[in-house]
Amino acid sequence: MAMKVSDIRPETMLKESAKLWSEDSARILAHKKKFVKVDCPACRSKKNRAAFEKGGFNFVECVDCETLFINPRPTFELLIKEHYSVSESAVQWNDVLKATEIVRRKKIFAPRARLIAKLCEKYGASKNSIVDVGTGIGTFCEEIKKLGVFKKVIAVEPTARGAEICRQKGIETIEKPVENAALKNVGVITNFELIEHLFCPETFLAACANALQKNGLFVVTTPNIKGFDLITLREHSENVSGVEHLNYFHPKSLTLLLERCGFAVEEVLTPGKLDAELVRIKALSKVFDISGNPFLKNLLIDEWDRLGEKFQKFLAANCLSSHMWVVARKK
């Protein structure tokens, strides 16, 4: 059975998440005078144009590479002190992960682990060690350990609660940011839905490159701002959020960034499963108006049962889903 949004995002828990997120946003927005302007996180261009405002945060689009990002944004110190160290929504999100762990394990993490193993085989990656950065409660690490592909599986999780859950599961865990983890000669580094949260993605990627052995494999997943649900919904998307998501790349712009940080991109995938349904939900709830778009109305409402799944497969197969994977090697 195909995965549904409700499988991994229970409506009752999402309402509480929205409330806590609003409180977290208000806390950091109280310091908006301390926000700083930044260049494009992908290509370093200083040229950008206003895109939209959401929840008190200003989103701009790079004129040169079309990356979307928050500008001005909270400093790294503000993010740590006024958000991540005190965020109630982050704590509650761990509760969402735990409550949906069974279905997430089956429909997300086990397939993810198998895909990582397949990519490592395809590109001849070292099986000596794999490090998952920003591992959360460690479900991916459990699943990759089950496959027995790697001699060593290490979780890097800087939050105390997430790190403790990982240790309880018997996962070797480093409770620090990867920039401070002192890792060397790692065969494979993975990071899932992390880079969009970072004040400075370039610093993070440089640290990962430094930790990898030569030709080591690096796999990153992040929202694709040119994927169907994000390019369609824009500010109406739940995935576009201020304090949580600072950077929105697309295949070309993330490739630019990775190459500057010492990587060679091997492959871009968009194996998303939820784009069409996410837009459909917004249309049905009247949050996003498609009455003036006969094509979307026909696809997402009138012919949904016949075309919905086929359309999603088309998006995934043609790099048009908003769930993006990039596979790269350290040069």
Coordinates of C-alpha atoms in Angstrom, one line a residue:
M1 CA 0.0 0.0 0.0
A2 CA 1.3 3.5 -0.9
M3 CA 2.4 5.7 1.9
K4 CA 0.0 8.5 2.9
V5 CA 0.7 11.8 4.6
S6 CA -1.4 10.8 7.6
D7 CA 0.8 7.7 8.1
I8 CA 3.8 9.8 9.2
R9 CA 2.1 13.1 10.2
P10 CA -0.9 12.3 12.4
E11 CA -3.3 15.3 12.2
T12 CA -3.8 15.5 16.0
M13 CA -0.1 15.7 16.6
L14 CA 0.4 18.2 13.8
K15 CA -2.0 20.6 15.4
E16 CA 0.1 20.6 18.6
S17 CA 3.3 20.9 16.5
A18 CA 1.9 24.0 14.8
K19 CA 1.0 25.6 18.2
L20 CA 4.5 24.9 19.6
W21 CA 6.2 26.0 16.3
S22 CA 4.3 29.3 16.6
E23 CA 5.6 29.8 20.1
D24 CA 9.2 28.9 19.1
S25 CA 9.0 31.4 16.2
A26 CA 7.7 34.2 18.4
R27 CA 10.6 33.6 20.8
I28 CA 13.3 34.0 18.1
L29 CA 11.5 36.7 16.2
A30 CA 11.7 38.8 19.4
H31 CA 15.4 39.1 18.5
K32 CA 14.8 40.1 14.8
K33 CA 17.0 43.2 15.2
K34 CA 19.9 40.8 15.6
F35 CA 19.2 38.9 12.4
V36 CA 21.9 39.1 9.8
K37 CA 22.0 39.3 6.0
V38 CA 23.7 36.5 4.1
D39 CA 24.8 35.8 0.6
C40 CA 23.2 33.0 -1.3
P41 CA 24.1 29.8 0.5
A42 CA 24.6 27.9 -2.8
C43 CA 26.5 30.2 -5.1
R44 CA 27.5 33.1 -2.8
S45 CA 25.8 35.7 -5.0
K46 CA 24.9 38.9 -3.2
K47 CA 21.9 39.5 -5.6
N48 CA 18.5 38.3 -4.5
R49 CA 14.9 39.4 -4.9
A50 CA 12.0 39.2 -2.4
A51 CA 9.9 36.1 -2.8
F52 CA 7.4 36.2 0.1
E53 CA 7.0 36.6 3.8
K54 CA 5.8 33.8 6.1
G55 CA 5.4 33.8 9.8
G56 CA 7.5 36.9 10.2
F57 CA 10.4 35.5 8.2
N58 CA 11.5 37.0 4.9
F59 CA 12.2 34.6 2.0
V60 CA 14.3 35.7 -0.9
E61 CA 15.3 34.0 -4.2
C62 CA 18.9 34.2 -5.5
V63 CA 18.9 36.1 -8.8
D64 CA 21.8 33.9 -10.2
C65 CA 20.9 30.3 -9.1
E66 CA 17.3 30.6 -7.9
T67 CA 18.0 29.1 -4.5
L68 CA 15.3 30.2 -2.0
F69 CA 16.5 31.2 1.5
I70 CA 15.6 33.2 4.6
N71 CA 17.4 36.6 4.6
P72 CA 18.0 38.2 7.0
R73 CA 18.2 35.2 9.3
P74 CA 19.0 34.4 12.9
T75 CA 22.7 34.0 13.7
F76 CA 24.1 30.6 14.5
E77 CA 24.3 31.7 18.2
L78 CA 20.6 32.8 18.2
L79 CA 19.5 29.6 16.6
I80 CA 21.3 27.6 19.3
K81 CA 20.4 29.7 22.3
E82 CA 16.9 30.8 21.4
H83 CA 15.7 27.9 19.4
Y84 CA 17.4 24.5 19.4
S85 CA 18.3 24.5 23.1
V86 CA 14.8 25.4 24.2
S87 CA 12.5 24.4 21.4
E88 CA 9.3 22.7 22.5
S89 CA 8.4 21.9 19.0
A90 CA 11.6 20.0 18.5
V91 CA 10.9 18.0 21.6
Q92 CA 7.4 17.3 20.4
W93 CA 8.7 16.3 16.9
N94 CA 10.7 13.6 18.6
D95 CA 7.4 12.4 20.1
V96 CA 5.9 12.4 16.6
L97 CA 8.9 10.3 15.3
K98 CA 8.4 7.8 18.2
A99 CA 4.7 7.6 17.7
T100 CA 5.1 6.9 14.0
E101 CA 8.3 4.9 14.2
I102 CA 6.8 1.6 13.2
V103 CA 5.3 2.9 9.9
R104 CA 8.3 5.2 9.3
R105 CA 10.7 2.2 9.8
K106 CA 8.7 0.1 7.3
K107 CA 8.0 2.8 4.7
I108 CA 10.9 5.2 5.0
F109 CA 13.9 4.0 7.0
A110 CA 14.2 0.4 5.9
P111 CA 13.8 1.3 2.2
R112 CA 16.3 4.2 2.8
A113 CA 18.8 1.8 4.3
R114 CA 18.5 -0.6 1.3
L115 CA 18.9 2.3 -1.1
I116 CA 22.1 3.5 0.7
A117 CA 23.5 -0.1 0.6
K118 CA 22.7 -0.2 -3.2
L119 CA 24.3 3.1 -3.8
C120 CA 27.4 2.1 -1.9
E121 CA 27.7 -1.1 -4.0
K122 CA 27.1 0.9 -7.2
Y123 CA 29.9 3.4 -6.5
G124 CA 32.3 1.0 -4.7
A125 CA 32.2 2.8 -1.4
S126 CA 34.3 1.6 1.5
K127 CA 32.4 -0.7 3.9
N128 CA 34.7 0.2 6.8
S129 CA 32.4 2.9 8.4
I130 CA 29.2 4.9 7.8
V131 CA 28.3 8.0 9.8
D132 CA 24.8 9.4 9.9
V133 CA 24.8 13.1 10.8
G134 CA 21.7 14.5 12.5
T135 CA 20.4 11.1 13.1
G136 CA 17.5 12.0 15.4
I137 CA 16.3 8.9 17.3
G138 CA 18.5 6.6 15.3
T139 CA 16.0 4.6 13.3
F140 CA 18.1 4.8 10.1
C141 CA 21.2 3.6 12.0
E142 CA 19.3 0.6 13.3
E143 CA 18.1 -0.3 9.8
I144 CA 21.6 0.0 8.2
K145 CA 23.1 -2.1 11.0
K146 CA 20.6 -4.8 10.3
L147 CA 21.9 -5.1 6.8
G148 CA 25.4 -5.9 8.0
V149 CA 27.0 -3.9 5.2
F150 CA 29.3 -1.8 7.3
K151 CA 31.9 -2.8 10.0
K152 CA 31.0 0.3 12.0
V153 CA 27.8 2.5 12.2
I154 CA 28.1 5.8 14.0
A155 CA 25.4 8.3 14.8
V156 CA 26.2 12.0 15.1
E157 CA 23.4 13.7 17.1
P158 CA 24.1 16.9 18.9
T159 CA 20.8 17.0 20.9
A160 CA 20.9 15.4 24.3
R161 CA 17.5 13.7 24.0
G162 CA 18.1 12.2 20.5
A163 CA 21.6 11.1 21.5
E164 CA 20.4 9.4 24.6
I165 CA 17.7 7.5 22.6
C166 CA 20.4 6.4 20.2
R167 CA 22.6 5.1 23.0
Q168 CA 19.7 3.2 24.5
K169 CA 19.3 1.5 21.1
G170 CA 23.0 0.4 21.3
I171 CA 24.2 2.8 18.6
E172 CA 27.7 4.3 18.9
T173 CA 26.8 8.0 19.2
I174 CA 28.7 11.2 19.1
E175 CA 26.8 14.0 20.9
K176 CA 28.4 16.9 19.1
P177 CA 27.9 18.8 15.8
V178 CA 29.9 17.1 13.0
E179 CA 32.2 20.2 12.9
N180 CA 33.4 19.2 16.4
A181 CA 33.3 15.4 16.1
A182 CA 37.0 14.9 15.0
L183 CA 36.1 12.2 12.5
K184 CA 38.7 11.0 10.0
N185 CA 38.8 8.5 7.1
V186 CA 35.1 7.8 7.1
G187 CA 33.9 5.7 4.2
V188 CA 30.3 7.0 3.9
I189 CA 28.5 10.0 5.4
T190 CA 24.7 10.3 5.2
N191 CA 22.5 13.2 6.3
F192 CA 18.8 13.3 5.9
E193 CA 16.7 16.5 5.9
L194 CA 19.4 18.4 7.8
I195 CA 21.2 20.9 5.5
E196 CA 18.0 23.0 5.1
H197 CA 18.2 23.8 8.9
L198 CA 21.8 25.1 8.9
F199 CA 22.9 28.7 9.3
C200 CA 25.9 28.0 7.1
P201 CA 25.6 24.9 4.9
E202 CA 29.1 25.5 3.5
T203 CA 30.8 25.1 6.9
F204 CA 28.9 21.9 7.5
L205 CA 29.8 20.4 4.1
A206 CA 33.5 21.4 4.5
A207 CA 33.5 19.5 7.8
C208 CA 31.9 16.4 6.2
A209 CA 34.5 16.5 3.4
N210 CA 37.3 16.7 5.9
A211 CA 35.9 13.7 7.8
L212 CA 35.7 11.5 4.6
Q213 CA 38.5 9.5 3.1
K214 CA 39.4 10.3 -0.5
N215 CA 36.6 9.1 -2.8
G216 CA 34.4 8.6 0.2
L217 CA 30.7 8.7 -0.5
F218 CA 28.4 11.5 0.7
V219 CA 24.6 11.3 0.5
V220 CA 22.4 14.2 1.3
T221 CA 18.7 14.6 1.2
T222 CA 16.8 17.9 1.4
P223 CA 13.7 19.6 -0.1
N224 CA 13.9 20.4 -3.8
I225 CA 12.5 23.9 -4.2
K226 CA 11.8 23.1 -7.9
G227 CA 9.9 19.9 -7.0
F228 CA 6.2 19.8 -7.6
D229 CA 4.6 20.5 -4.3
L230 CA 7.1 23.2 -3.3
I231 CA 7.1 25.1 -6.6
T232 CA 3.3 24.9 -6.7
L233 CA 2.5 25.7 -3.1
R234 CA 5.4 28.0 -2.2
E235 CA 4.5 29.7 1.1
H236 CA 1.4 27.6 1.5
S237 CA 3.6 24.5 2.0
E238 CA 4.0 23.1 5.5
N239 CA 7.6 22.4 4.5
V240 CA 8.3 26.1 4.1
S241 CA 8.8 27.3 7.7
G242 CA 10.8 30.1 9.1
V243 CA 12.9 29.1 12.1
E244 CA 13.2 25.5 11.1
H245 CA 14.1 25.7 7.4
L246 CA 16.5 28.4 6.3
N247 CA 17.7 27.0 2.9
Y248 CA 15.9 25.6 -0.1
F249 CA 18.1 24.2 -2.8
H250 CA 17.4 22.5 -6.1
P251 CA 19.5 20.0 -8.1
K252 CA 21.7 22.5 -9.9
S253 CA 22.2 24.9 -6.9
L254 CA 23.1 22.1 -4.5
T255 CA 25.5 20.7 -7.1
L256 CA 27.2 24.1 -7.2
L257 CA 27.6 24.1 -3.4
L258 CA 28.9 20.6 -3.2
E259 CA 31.5 21.1 -5.9
R260 CA 32.8 24.2 -4.2
C261 CA 33.1 22.2 -1.0
G262 CA 35.3 19.5 -2.5
F263 CA 32.8 17.0 -3.8
A264 CA 32.0 15.6 -7.3
V265 CA 28.3 14.9 -7.8
E266 CA 27.5 11.4 -9.1
E267 CA 23.8 11.3 -9.2
V268 CA 20.6 13.2 -8.3
L269 CA 17.4 11.4 -7.3
T270 CA 13.9 12.5 -6.3
P271 CA 12.2 9.4 -5.0
G272 CA 9.4 11.3 -3.3
K273 CA 6.0 9.7 -2.7
L274 CA 3.8 12.6 -1.3
D275 CA 4.1 15.6 -3.6
A276 CA 0.7 15.2 -5.4
E277 CA -1.1 14.3 -2.2
L278 CA 0.3 17.3 -0.3
V279 CA -1.0 19.7 -3.0
R280 CA -4.3 17.9 -3.1
I281 CA -4.8 18.2 0.6
K282 CA -4.2 22.0 0.4
A283 CA -6.6 22.3 -2.5
L284 CA -9.3 20.3 -0.7
S285 CA -8.9 22.4 2.4
K286 CA -9.2 25.6 0.3
V287 CA -5.8 26.8 1.7
F288 CA -4.6 26.7 -1.9
D289 CA -7.0 27.7 -4.7
I290 CA -6.8 25.6 -7.9
S291 CA -10.2 26.7 -9.3
G292 CA -8.5 28.7 -11.9
N293 CA -6.2 25.9 -12.9
P294 CA -8.2 23.2 -14.8
F295 CA -5.2 20.9 -15.2
L296 CA -4.5 20.7 -11.5
K297 CA -8.2 20.4 -10.7
N298 CA -8.6 17.5 -13.2
L299 CA -5.4 15.8 -12.0
L300 CA -5.7 16.2 -8.2
I301 CA -9.5 16.2 -7.7
D302 CA -11.6 14.9 -10.6
E303 CA -9.2 12.1 -11.8
W304 CA -7.3 11.5 -8.5
D305 CA -8.1 7.8 -8.2
R306 CA -7.0 7.1 -11.7
L307 CA -4.1 9.5 -12.1
G308 CA -2.7 10.4 -8.6
E309 CA -0.3 7.4 -8.2
K310 CA 0.8 7.5 -11.8
F311 CA 1.5 11.3 -11.6
Q312 CA 3.6 10.8 -8.5
K313 CA 5.7 8.1 -10.1
F314 CA 6.3 10.5 -13.1
L315 CA 7.5 13.2 -10.7
A316 CA 9.8 10.8 -8.9
A317 CA 11.3 9.4 -12.1
N318 CA 12.0 12.8 -13.7
C319 CA 13.7 14.7 -10.8
L320 CA 10.5 16.7 -10.2
S321 CA 9.6 15.6 -6.7
S322 CA 10.3 17.9 -3.8
H323 CA 12.2 15.1 -1.9
M324 CA 15.8 15.3 -3.3
W325 CA 18.8 13.0 -2.9
V326 CA 22.2 13.9 -4.1
V327 CA 25.0 11.4 -4.2
A328 CA 28.6 12.7 -4.3
R329 CA 32.2 11.7 -3.7
K330 CA 35.0 13.5 -2.0
K331 CA 37.4 14.6 -4.6

